[in-house]
Amino acid sequence: MPLNFLTLPVEIVYRILDHQSDLTMLCSMRNVCQRFNTIVDSYYRYQALITFDIRDDGVEGLEAQYLANALKNNTTLTTLNLYANNIGDIGVQHLVDALQTNTTLTILNLGFNKIGAVGAQHLADALQNNATLTELNLYRNEIGAAGAQHVADALRNNTTLTTLNLEWNQIADIGAQHLANALHNNTTLTTLDVGPNQIGAIGAQYLADALQNNTALFKLNLSYNQLGAFGAQQLADALQSNTTLTTLNLCSDSIGDIGAQHLADALRKNMTLTVLDLTYNQIEAIGAQHLADALQNNRTLSELKLSNNQIETVGAQYLADALRTNMTLTTLDLGLNRIEAISAQYLADALQNNTTLTALYLRQNRIEALGAQHLADALRSNTTLTTLDLNNNQIGDIGAQYLADVLQTNTILTTLNLGYNQITDIGTQYLADALRTNTTLTTLLIGNNGIDDDGAQDLLNALQNNTTLAILHIDDNRIGYELKKEINELIQLNMRLAKYELFISTIR
């Protein structure tokens, strides 16, 4: 009997499948006939297809329909990433039909897909009954307030969705109100991202009211909205009684010193917030003072981001004073704050006694060589700081020397960022000498300096003995191709060694 495609031996079909893409296998090789379905179901690649990533792949309405048809019977796929395609509302409708019967998909990324309020309604209808989806990403679509209302209606009944990303969807205050109303009763959503959405103080008030009762939400992102000081006050009032929120992102919300004061008042009583992002908020020294005063007593906040404000020398001194007594803060970001050498001295003095801070970010300030000296002195006795970011601080060769000297004996620091610091071959030689004896630094970033081949040769020579540095960023200097290649080969060797040692430590 002559062979045809439907009577081919299973082994031959497997070999054909070996040459098909995941998309073809998932959407085109099934539903040909019952026999083919059985063969595809037993094929090892199909059984192992748990994550399907087709971002920016030109998928539109018709392709989305084919994909949806495949999902109806698929029992392996748990993650589907369709980011940056063009599926639109029609494509969403097809996918929703699949979600009605699919029982394995848990993560769905539909970001950047020209989905409007109608598409949001289709998704909301599916969420009413779907019992498996835990993460839904609608980043940068066009659902607006009406779409937010549909999603909010679904959240009233849905009991599985834990993460919802609605960034860049123009939902505004009305959309925030709909979501807040749903949060009053929802008991499963733990992460809500509503950054860049034209939400003002009124929308913040609605969400704050929800936080008074909600006991599930852990993370709330309201960055790049228009909350102002009044919006910050509403959220701060909610934090006085909320006992579940651990992460609050208010980056670029124009809260100013008054908003910082309200949040500081909340930190005196709040016992659960661990991460607070106040980046780019026009906070000056007085706002920093309020926050520093709160840190004297707060026992839960572990990460405070204050980069791109105007706290300057006085504000840095307030925060340094807080570090002398605070026992919980592990990460402090003060980048882009016009901090100079004297401010670095205040921080360095605090680090002499502080035993909890592990990461200090001071990028794009003006501490110069003198400030680097103060911080280097602190590293001689500090026993906890593992990450120090001094990118773009004009420390020069002298500052590099101070830091290199302390690296000879420091056994704690693992990451040092000295990019954009006017370091030449002279400063590089100091750092290379330190690498010959240092056995703890794993990441050194010295890109965008004035390093030539002489400095690169010093680094290469040092790496002949150093086996711990696994990341070395030297791009945007004046280093020849061959030298850079040799350096990278040694770094790759160190990286493989580090992975091997990690593996060994896990099986002991």
Short mmCIF file of C-alpha atoms in Angstrom, two decimals:
data_model
loop_
_atom_site.label_atom_id
_atom_site.label_comp_id
_atom_site.label_asym_id
_atom_site.label_seq_id
_atom_site.Cartn_x
_atom_site.Cartn_y
_atom_site.Cartn_z
CA MET A 1 0.00 0.00 0.00
CA PRO A 2 1.47 3.37 -0.98
CA LEU A 3 2.40 5.67 1.89
CA ASN A 4 0.79 9.05 2.35
CA PHE A 5 1.10 11.72 5.01
CA LEU A 6 -1.66 10.14 7.10
CA THR A 7 -0.16 6.65 7.08
CA LEU A 8 3.50 7.48 7.70
CA PRO A 9 5.17 5.52 10.49
CA VAL A 10 5.34 7.35 13.80
CA GLU A 11 9.15 7.56 13.65
CA ILE A 12 9.00 9.34 10.28
CA VAL A 13 6.44 11.83 11.61
CA TYR A 14 8.73 12.50 14.58
CA ARG A 15 11.59 13.30 12.18
CA ILE A 16 9.30 15.69 10.30
CA LEU A 17 8.37 17.36 13.58
CA ASP A 18 12.07 17.74 14.38
CA HIS A 19 12.29 20.29 11.56
CA GLN A 20 9.19 22.32 12.47
CA SER A 21 9.11 25.45 14.61
CA ASP A 22 7.18 25.45 17.87
CA LEU A 23 4.57 27.70 16.26
CA THR A 24 4.05 25.33 13.32
CA MET A 25 3.94 22.30 15.60
CA LEU A 26 1.45 23.92 17.97
CA CYS A 27 -0.86 25.53 15.42
CA SER A 28 -0.57 23.55 12.19
CA MET A 29 0.40 19.97 12.99
CA ARG A 30 -2.54 19.26 15.26
CA ASN A 31 -6.20 18.82 14.34
CA VAL A 32 -5.24 17.26 11.01
CA CYS A 33 -6.75 13.98 12.16
CA GLN A 34 -7.06 11.96 15.36
CA ARG A 35 -3.95 9.92 14.56
CA PHE A 36 -1.82 13.02 14.09
CA ASN A 37 -3.08 14.48 17.35
CA THR A 38 -2.03 11.32 19.16
CA ILE A 39 1.42 11.38 17.55
CA VAL A 40 2.00 15.07 18.27
CA ASP A 41 0.81 14.60 21.86
CA SER A 42 3.45 11.90 22.35
CA TYR A 43 6.27 13.89 20.70
CA TYR A 44 8.92 14.88 23.27
CA ARG A 45 9.18 18.55 22.19
CA TYR A 46 5.44 19.02 22.37
CA GLN A 47 5.30 17.45 25.82
CA ALA A 48 8.10 19.75 26.97
CA LEU A 49 6.52 22.91 25.51
CA ILE A 50 5.75 24.78 28.70
CA THR A 51 6.76 28.33 27.70
CA PHE A 52 5.87 29.76 24.28
CA ASP A 53 7.52 33.10 23.47
CA ILE A 54 6.50 34.77 20.20
CA ARG A 55 6.98 38.40 21.11
CA ASP A 56 7.30 40.88 18.25
CA ASP A 57 6.51 38.15 15.72
CA GLY A 58 3.85 39.83 13.59
CA VAL A 59 0.95 37.83 15.03
CA GLU A 60 -2.37 39.43 14.06
CA GLY A 61 -6.04 38.43 14.24
CA LEU A 62 -5.94 35.35 11.98
CA GLU A 63 -2.73 33.95 13.48
CA ALA A 64 -4.21 34.57 16.94
CA GLN A 65 -7.19 32.45 15.90
CA TYR A 66 -4.94 29.55 14.90
CA LEU A 67 -3.09 29.87 18.20
CA ALA A 68 -6.35 29.95 20.14
CA ASN A 69 -7.55 26.79 18.42
CA ALA A 70 -4.33 25.06 19.48
CA LEU A 71 -4.70 26.23 23.09
CA LYS A 72 -8.16 24.71 23.45
CA ASN A 73 -6.76 21.21 23.69
CA ASN A 74 -3.20 21.89 24.78
CA THR A 75 -2.35 20.56 28.24
CA THR A 76 1.34 21.51 28.55
CA LEU A 77 1.65 25.25 27.96
CA THR A 78 1.77 27.38 31.13
CA THR A 79 3.28 30.63 29.79
CA LEU A 80 2.32 32.47 26.59
CA ASN A 81 4.17 35.66 25.62
CA LEU A 82 2.56 37.61 22.78
CA TYR A 83 4.16 40.96 23.64
CA ALA A 84 4.45 43.54 20.83
CA ASN A 85 2.33 41.86 18.18
CA ASN A 86 -0.83 43.28 16.65
CA ILE A 87 -3.60 40.97 17.78
CA GLY A 88 -6.07 43.76 18.66
CA ASP A 89 -9.56 43.19 20.03
CA ILE A 90 -10.42 40.48 17.49
CA GLY A 91 -7.34 38.44 18.31
CA VAL A 92 -8.14 38.76 22.01
CA GLN A 93 -11.63 37.41 21.37
CA HIS A 94 -10.15 34.27 19.79
CA LEU A 95 -7.75 33.78 22.71
CA VAL A 96 -10.57 34.25 25.19
CA ASP A 97 -12.51 31.41 23.57
CA ALA A 98 -9.51 29.17 24.30
CA LEU A 99 -9.26 30.37 27.91
CA GLN A 100 -12.80 29.14 28.51
CA THR A 101 -11.58 25.54 28.17
CA ASN A 102 -7.80 25.69 28.68
CA THR A 103 -6.82 24.48 32.14
CA THR A 104 -3.04 24.87 32.18
CA LEU A 105 -2.12 28.42 31.08
CA THR A 106 -1.05 30.50 34.10
CA ILE A 107 0.86 33.45 32.58
CA LEU A 108 -0.39 35.52 29.62
CA ASN A 109 1.52 38.53 28.27
CA LEU A 110 -0.52 40.67 25.85
CA GLY A 111 1.47 43.88 26.26
CA PHE A 112 1.72 46.32 23.34
CA ASN A 113 -1.02 44.73 21.20
CA LYS A 114 -3.43 47.59 20.38
CA ILE A 115 -6.05 46.13 22.67
CA GLY A 116 -8.90 48.52 23.48
CA ALA A 117 -11.85 48.51 25.84
CA VAL A 118 -13.65 45.85 23.76
CA GLY A 119 -10.69 43.49 24.02
CA ALA A 120 -10.51 44.16 27.76
CA GLN A 121 -14.16 43.19 28.01
CA HIS A 122 -13.49 39.88 26.26
CA LEU A 123 -10.65 39.16 28.70
CA ALA A 124 -12.80 40.14 31.66
CA ASP A 125 -15.54 37.74 30.55
CA ALA A 126 -12.99 34.93 30.44
CA LEU A 127 -11.60 35.83 33.87
CA GLN A 128 -15.06 35.41 35.38
CA ASN A 129 -14.78 31.65 34.89
CA ASN A 130 -11.10 30.90 34.27
CA ALA A 131 -9.55 29.18 37.28
CA THR A 132 -5.89 28.85 36.24
CA LEU A 133 -4.54 32.20 34.98
CA THR A 134 -2.42 33.89 37.66
CA GLU A 135 -0.61 36.65 35.70
CA LEU A 136 -2.05 38.98 33.05
CA ASN A 137 0.09 41.65 31.38
CA LEU A 138 -1.73 44.35 29.38
CA TYR A 139 1.16 46.82 29.36
CA ARG A 140 0.88 49.69 26.87
CA ASN A 141 -2.47 48.96 25.31
CA GLU A 142 -5.46 51.29 24.92
CA ILE A 143 -8.08 49.94 27.29
CA GLY A 144 -8.84 53.30 28.95
CA ALA A 145 -11.21 53.77 31.89
CA ALA A 146 -13.91 51.64 30.25
CA GLY A 147 -11.53 48.73 29.82
CA ALA A 148 -10.35 49.12 33.41
CA GLN A 149 -13.99 48.87 34.50
CA HIS A 150 -14.42 45.58 32.66
CA VAL A 151 -11.27 44.16 34.24
CA ALA A 152 -12.34 45.42 37.66
CA ASP A 153 -15.72 43.71 37.30
CA ALA A 154 -13.90 40.44 36.65
CA LEU A 155 -11.73 40.89 39.73
CA ARG A 156 -14.82 40.85 41.92
CA ASN A 157 -15.36 37.15 41.16
CA ASN A 158 -12.00 35.87 39.95
CA THR A 159 -10.13 33.90 42.61
CA THR A 160 -6.84 33.00 40.86
CA LEU A 161 -5.31 36.12 39.28
CA THR A 162 -2.45 37.37 41.44
CA THR A 163 -0.58 39.78 39.13
CA LEU A 164 -2.12 42.44 36.88
CA ASN A 165 -0.10 44.90 34.78
CA LEU A 166 -2.10 47.82 33.33
CA GLU A 167 0.83 50.18 32.77
CA TRP A 168 0.38 52.85 30.07
CA ASN A 169 -3.33 52.36 29.42
CA GLN A 170 -4.76 55.85 30.03
CA ILE A 171 -7.17 54.61 32.67
CA ALA A 172 -7.00 57.93 34.61
CA ASP A 173 -8.87 58.57 37.88
CA ILE A 174 -12.09 56.89 36.77
CA GLY A 175 -10.26 53.69 35.86
CA ALA A 176 -8.43 53.81 39.20
CA GLN A 177 -11.81 54.14 40.93
CA HIS A 178 -13.15 51.01 39.24
CA LEU A 179 -10.07 49.02 40.23
CA ALA A 180 -10.21 50.35 43.78
CA ASN A 181 -13.84 49.29 44.11
CA ALA A 182 -12.86 45.77 43.10
CA LEU A 183 -9.95 45.71 45.56
CA HIS A 184 -12.36 46.21 48.44
CA ASN A 185 -13.55 42.62 47.98
CA ASN A 186 -10.82 40.87 45.97
CA THR A 187 -8.73 38.52 48.11
CA THR A 188 -6.25 37.09 45.59
CA LEU A 189 -4.56 39.93 43.64
CA THR A 190 -1.13 40.54 45.16
CA THR A 191 0.55 42.77 42.54
CA LEU A 192 -1.07 45.71 40.72
CA ASP A 193 0.87 47.86 38.26
CA VAL A 194 -0.91 51.04 37.16
CA GLY A 195 2.13 53.17 36.34
CA PRO A 196 1.95 55.92 33.65
CA ASN A 197 -1.86 56.17 33.57
CA GLN A 198 -2.68 59.85 34.17
CA ILE A 199 -3.89 59.04 37.67
CA GLY A 200 -4.13 62.10 39.90
CA ALA A 201 -4.78 62.72 43.58
CA ILE A 202 -8.43 61.69 43.24
CA GLY A 203 -7.51 58.32 41.79
CA ALA A 204 -4.91 57.90 44.54
CA GLN A 205 -7.62 58.57 47.11
CA TYR A 206 -9.81 55.79 45.69
CA LEU A 207 -6.91 53.34 45.81
CA ALA A 208 -5.95 54.47 49.31
CA ASP A 209 -9.50 53.82 50.50
CA ALA A 210 -9.23 50.30 49.09
CA LEU A 211 -5.96 49.73 50.94
CA GLN A 212 -7.73 50.42 54.20
CA ASN A 213 -9.70 47.17 53.76
CA ASN A 214 -7.73 45.06 51.27
CA THR A 215 -5.66 42.32 52.88
CA ALA A 216 -4.15 40.69 49.79
CA LEU A 217 -2.21 43.32 47.82
CA PHE A 218 1.55 43.19 48.42
CA LYS A 219 2.88 45.39 45.60
CA LEU A 220 1.42 48.60 44.17
CA ASN A 221 3.08 50.55 41.36
CA LEU A 222 1.77 54.09 40.83
CA SER A 223 4.90 55.49 39.18
CA TYR A 224 4.82 58.29 36.62
CA ASN A 225 1.35 59.50 37.46
CA GLN A 226 0.25 62.88 38.82
CA LEU A 227 -0.47 62.16 42.46
CA GLY A 228 1.16 65.24 43.99
CA ALA A 229 1.47 65.82 47.72
CA PHE A 230 -2.25 65.31 48.32
CA GLY A 231 -2.24 61.92 46.61
CA ALA A 232 0.79 60.92 48.68
CA GLN A 233 -1.07 61.99 51.80
CA GLN A 234 -4.03 59.74 50.96
CA LEU A 235 -1.75 56.74 50.48
CA ALA A 236 0.22 57.58 53.62
CA ASP A 237 -2.99 57.67 55.66
CA ALA A 238 -3.85 54.21 54.33
CA LEU A 239 -0.41 52.90 55.27
CA GLN A 240 -1.08 53.82 58.88
CA SER A 241 -3.51 50.90 59.12
CA ASN A 242 -2.67 48.64 56.15
CA THR A 243 -0.84 45.51 57.23
CA THR A 244 -0.13 43.73 53.94
CA LEU A 245 1.46 46.11 51.40
CA THR A 246 5.21 45.53 51.21
CA THR A 247 6.22 47.47 48.06
CA LEU A 248 5.05 50.93 47.02
CA ASN A 249 6.42 52.62 43.88
CA LEU A 250 5.71 56.37 43.66
CA CYS A 251 8.53 57.21 41.24
CA SER A 252 8.00 60.53 39.42
CA ASP A 253 4.72 61.48 41.08
CA SER A 254 5.60 65.07 42.05
CA ILE A 255 5.03 64.48 45.76
CA GLY A 256 7.70 66.98 46.93
CA ASP A 257 8.74 67.59 50.52
CA ILE A 258 5.17 67.69 51.81
CA GLY A 259 4.37 64.31 50.28
CA ALA A 260 7.60 62.93 51.73
CA GLN A 261 6.56 64.22 55.15
CA HIS A 262 3.22 62.40 54.96
CA LEU A 263 4.92 59.16 53.97
CA ALA A 264 7.48 59.60 56.75
CA ASP A 265 4.63 59.94 59.25
CA ALA A 266 3.23 56.65 57.94
CA LEU A 267 6.59 54.90 58.30
CA ARG A 268 6.56 55.65 62.00
CA LYS A 269 3.56 53.36 62.45
CA ASN A 270 3.54 51.04 59.45
CA MET A 271 5.00 47.62 60.21
CA THR A 272 4.91 45.90 56.80
CA LEU A 273 6.28 48.16 54.03
CA THR A 274 9.76 46.99 52.99
CA VAL A 275 10.35 48.81 49.67
CA LEU A 276 9.59 52.48 48.99
CA ASP A 277 10.51 54.09 45.67
CA LEU A 278 10.47 57.91 45.70
CA THR A 279 12.76 58.44 42.72
CA TYR A 280 12.41 61.75 40.85
CA ASN A 281 9.93 63.49 43.15
CA GLN A 282 11.40 66.96 43.74
CA ILE A 283 12.31 66.03 47.30
CA GLU A 284 14.81 68.41 48.89
CA ALA A 285 16.70 68.43 52.18
CA ILE A 286 13.62 69.00 54.33
CA GLY A 287 11.85 66.03 52.80
CA ALA A 288 14.95 63.94 53.36
CA GLN A 289 14.94 65.08 56.98
CA HIS A 290 11.38 63.84 57.50
CA LEU A 291 12.25 60.46 56.00
CA ALA A 292 15.47 60.24 58.03
CA ASP A 293 13.61 60.97 61.25
CA ALA A 294 11.18 58.16 60.46
CA LEU A 295 14.06 55.76 59.77
CA GLN A 296 15.34 56.30 63.28
CA ASN A 297 12.41 54.25 64.57
CA ASN A 298 11.13 52.27 61.59
CA ARG A 299 11.98 48.56 61.85
CA THR A 300 10.67 47.16 58.56
CA LEU A 301 11.76 49.28 55.55
CA SER A 302 14.68 47.58 53.82
CA GLU A 303 14.93 49.48 50.53
CA LEU A 304 14.62 53.25 50.02
CA LYS A 305 15.06 54.77 46.55
CA LEU A 306 15.61 58.53 46.49
CA SER A 307 17.59 58.99 43.28
CA ASN A 308 17.06 62.01 41.04
CA ASN A 309 15.88 64.38 43.74
CA GLN A 310 17.59 67.45 45.23
CA ILE A 311 18.52 66.37 48.73
CA GLU A 312 22.12 67.68 48.38
CA THR A 313 24.58 67.94 51.29
CA VAL A 314 22.17 68.74 54.12
CA GLY A 315 19.69 66.04 53.14
CA ALA A 316 22.48 63.47 52.85
CA GLN A 317 23.62 64.37 56.36
CA TYR A 318 20.14 63.71 57.75
CA LEU A 319 20.04 60.30 56.09
CA ALA A 320 23.57 59.49 57.25
CA ASP A 321 22.53 60.24 60.82
CA ALA A 322 19.63 57.82 60.43
CA LEU A 323 21.98 55.08 59.24
CA ARG A 324 23.83 55.25 62.55
CA THR A 325 20.83 53.81 64.40
CA ASN A 326 18.62 52.19 61.76
CA MET A 327 18.91 48.39 61.84
CA THR A 328 16.78 47.30 58.86
CA LEU A 329 17.64 49.34 55.76
CA THR A 330 19.73 47.26 53.35
CA THR A 331 19.54 49.36 50.15
CA LEU A 332 19.81 53.15 49.82
CA ASP A 333 19.75 54.83 46.41
CA LEU A 334 20.91 58.47 46.42
CA GLY A 335 21.95 58.77 42.80
CA LEU A 336 21.56 62.13 41.01
CA ASN A 337 21.20 64.23 44.15
CA ARG A 338 24.02 66.78 43.87
CA ILE A 339 25.93 65.03 46.63
CA GLU A 340 29.52 66.26 47.07
CA ALA A 341 32.58 65.11 49.03
CA ILE A 342 31.32 66.37 52.38
CA SER A 343 28.10 64.38 51.93
CA ALA A 344 30.15 61.29 51.12
CA GLN A 345 32.03 61.88 54.38
CA TYR A 346 28.78 61.92 56.36
CA LEU A 347 27.70 58.66 54.74
CA ALA A 348 31.13 57.12 55.22
CA ASP A 349 31.14 58.00 58.91
CA ALA A 350 27.77 56.29 59.28
CA LEU A 351 29.05 53.19 57.47
CA GLN A 352 31.78 52.80 60.06
CA ASN A 353 29.15 51.58 62.53
CA ASN A 354 26.18 50.54 60.38
CA THR A 355 25.81 46.75 60.19
CA THR A 356 22.82 46.31 57.87
CA LEU A 357 23.26 48.36 54.68
CA THR A 358 24.42 46.11 51.84
CA ALA A 359 23.98 48.38 48.80
CA LEU A 360 24.72 52.10 48.42
CA TYR A 361 24.05 53.84 45.09
CA LEU A 362 25.65 57.26 44.59
CA ARG A 363 25.83 57.41 40.78
CA GLN A 364 25.96 60.76 38.98
CA ASN A 365 26.86 62.90 41.95
CA ARG A 366 30.03 64.95 42.55
CA ILE A 367 31.93 63.25 45.35
CA GLU A 368 35.27 63.40 43.44
CA ALA A 369 38.53 61.91 44.78
CA LEU A 370 38.04 63.24 48.30
CA GLY A 371 34.62 61.63 48.62
CA ALA A 372 36.05 58.36 47.29
CA GLN A 373 38.71 58.56 50.01
CA HIS A 374 36.09 58.91 52.73
CA LEU A 375 34.14 55.91 51.43
CA ALA A 376 37.32 53.86 51.08
CA ASP A 377 38.15 54.58 54.72
CA ALA A 378 34.68 53.31 55.69
CA LEU A 379 35.23 50.09 53.76
CA ARG A 380 38.20 49.27 55.97
CA SER A 381 35.92 48.60 58.92
CA ASN A 382 32.43 48.11 57.42
CA THR A 383 31.38 44.45 57.42
CA THR A 384 28.13 44.47 55.41
CA LEU A 385 28.33 46.64 52.27
CA THR A 386 28.53 44.40 49.20
CA THR A 387 27.53 46.86 46.44
CA LEU A 388 28.90 50.37 45.91
CA ASP A 389 27.88 52.41 42.85
CA LEU A 390 30.04 55.49 42.22
CA ASN A 391 29.35 55.76 38.50
CA ASN A 392 29.99 59.26 37.09
CA ASN A 393 31.44 60.98 40.16
CA GLN A 394 34.68 62.47 38.80
CA ILE A 395 36.84 60.49 41.22
CA GLY A 396 39.73 60.21 38.72
CA ASP A 397 42.93 58.21 39.22
CA ILE A 398 43.42 59.40 42.80
CA GLY A 399 39.94 58.26 43.82
CA ALA A 400 40.55 54.92 42.09
CA GLN A 401 43.77 54.58 44.10
CA TYR A 402 41.98 55.08 47.41
CA LEU A 403 39.44 52.41 46.53
CA ALA A 404 42.08 50.05 45.15
CA ASP A 405 44.07 50.31 48.38
CA VAL A 406 41.10 49.22 50.48
CA LEU A 407 40.29 46.37 48.08
CA GLN A 408 43.61 44.82 49.08
CA THR A 409 42.13 43.98 52.47
CA ASN A 410 38.34 44.31 52.17
CA THR A 411 36.63 40.91 52.09
CA ILE A 412 32.99 42.02 51.83
CA LEU A 413 32.49 44.15 48.70
CA THR A 414 31.41 42.12 45.66
CA THR A 415 30.23 44.83 43.22
CA LEU A 416 31.96 48.13 42.43
CA ASN A 417 30.80 50.53 39.71
CA LEU A 418 33.40 53.12 38.66
CA GLY A 419 32.19 53.85 35.14
CA TYR A 420 32.39 57.42 33.74
CA ASN A 421 34.98 58.56 36.28
CA GLN A 422 37.90 59.90 34.23
CA ILE A 423 40.08 56.97 35.24
CA THR A 424 43.16 56.50 33.05
CA ASP A 425 45.84 53.80 32.81
CA ILE A 426 47.29 55.06 36.10
CA GLY A 427 44.10 54.44 38.06
CA THR A 428 43.61 51.14 36.23
CA GLN A 429 47.03 49.97 37.38
CA TYR A 430 46.03 50.59 41.00
CA LEU A 431 42.83 48.58 40.48
CA ALA A 432 44.74 45.78 38.73
CA ASP A 433 47.18 45.55 41.65
CA ALA A 434 44.19 45.16 43.99
CA LEU A 435 42.75 42.36 41.86
CA ARG A 436 45.93 40.33 42.35
CA THR A 437 45.11 39.83 46.03
CA ASN A 438 41.36 40.52 46.36
CA THR A 439 39.28 37.33 46.42
CA THR A 440 35.75 38.64 46.95
CA LEU A 441 35.04 41.22 44.22
CA THR A 442 32.96 39.54 41.51
CA THR A 443 31.80 42.58 39.48
CA LEU A 444 33.89 45.59 38.44
CA LEU A 445 32.44 48.18 36.06
CA ILE A 446 34.99 50.62 34.61
CA GLY A 447 33.52 51.40 31.22
CA ASN A 448 33.50 54.89 29.69
CA ASN A 449 36.79 55.99 31.21
CA GLY A 450 40.13 56.88 29.60
CA ILE A 451 41.77 53.45 29.71
CA ASP A 452 44.25 52.56 26.96
CA ASP A 453 46.07 49.33 26.12
CA ASP A 454 48.59 49.85 28.94
CA GLY A 455 45.84 49.81 31.54
CA ALA A 456 44.18 46.86 29.83
CA GLN A 457 47.47 44.93 29.93
CA ASP A 458 47.67 45.52 33.68
CA LEU A 459 44.16 44.10 34.05
CA LEU A 460 45.06 41.12 31.88
CA ASN A 461 48.14 40.39 33.98
CA ALA A 462 46.13 40.62 37.20
CA LEU A 463 43.49 38.24 35.88
CA GLN A 464 46.14 35.55 35.41
CA ASN A 465 45.94 35.09 39.17
CA ASN A 466 42.45 36.36 40.05
CA THR A 467 39.80 33.64 39.84
CA THR A 468 36.82 35.42 41.42
CA LEU A 469 36.10 38.41 39.17
CA ALA A 470 33.29 37.13 36.91
CA ILE A 471 32.02 40.42 35.42
CA LEU A 472 34.35 43.12 34.11
CA HIS A 473 32.86 45.94 32.05
CA ILE A 474 35.57 47.78 30.08
CA ASP A 475 33.58 48.94 27.04
CA ASP A 476 33.85 52.47 25.66
CA ASN A 477 37.51 52.88 26.54
CA ARG A 478 40.45 52.91 24.11
CA ILE A 479 41.38 49.26 24.37
CA GLY A 480 42.43 47.26 21.32
CA TYR A 481 40.39 44.32 20.08
CA GLU A 482 42.93 41.60 20.85
CA LEU A 483 43.54 42.76 24.42
CA LYS A 484 39.82 43.04 25.08
CA LYS A 485 39.33 39.54 23.68
CA GLU A 486 42.01 38.06 25.95
CA ILE A 487 40.52 39.79 29.00
CA ASN A 488 37.02 38.52 28.15
CA GLU A 489 38.33 34.97 27.78
CA LEU A 490 39.74 35.04 31.31
CA ILE A 491 36.55 36.55 32.67
CA GLN A 492 34.50 33.81 30.97
CA LEU A 493 36.77 31.24 32.61
CA ASN A 494 36.13 32.82 36.01
CA MET A 495 32.39 32.86 35.33
CA ARG A 496 32.37 29.14 34.51
CA LEU A 497 34.40 28.46 37.64
CA ALA A 498 31.92 30.42 39.76
CA LYS A 499 29.00 28.45 38.31
CA TYR A 500 30.81 25.19 38.98
CA GLU A 501 31.55 26.14 42.59
CA LEU A 502 27.90 27.14 43.05
CA PHE A 503 26.80 23.77 41.69
CA ILE A 504 29.20 21.92 43.99
CA SER A 505 27.96 23.87 47.01
CA THR A 506 24.35 22.88 46.26
CA ILE A 507 25.07 19.14 46.21
CA ARG A 508 27.26 18.94 49.28
#
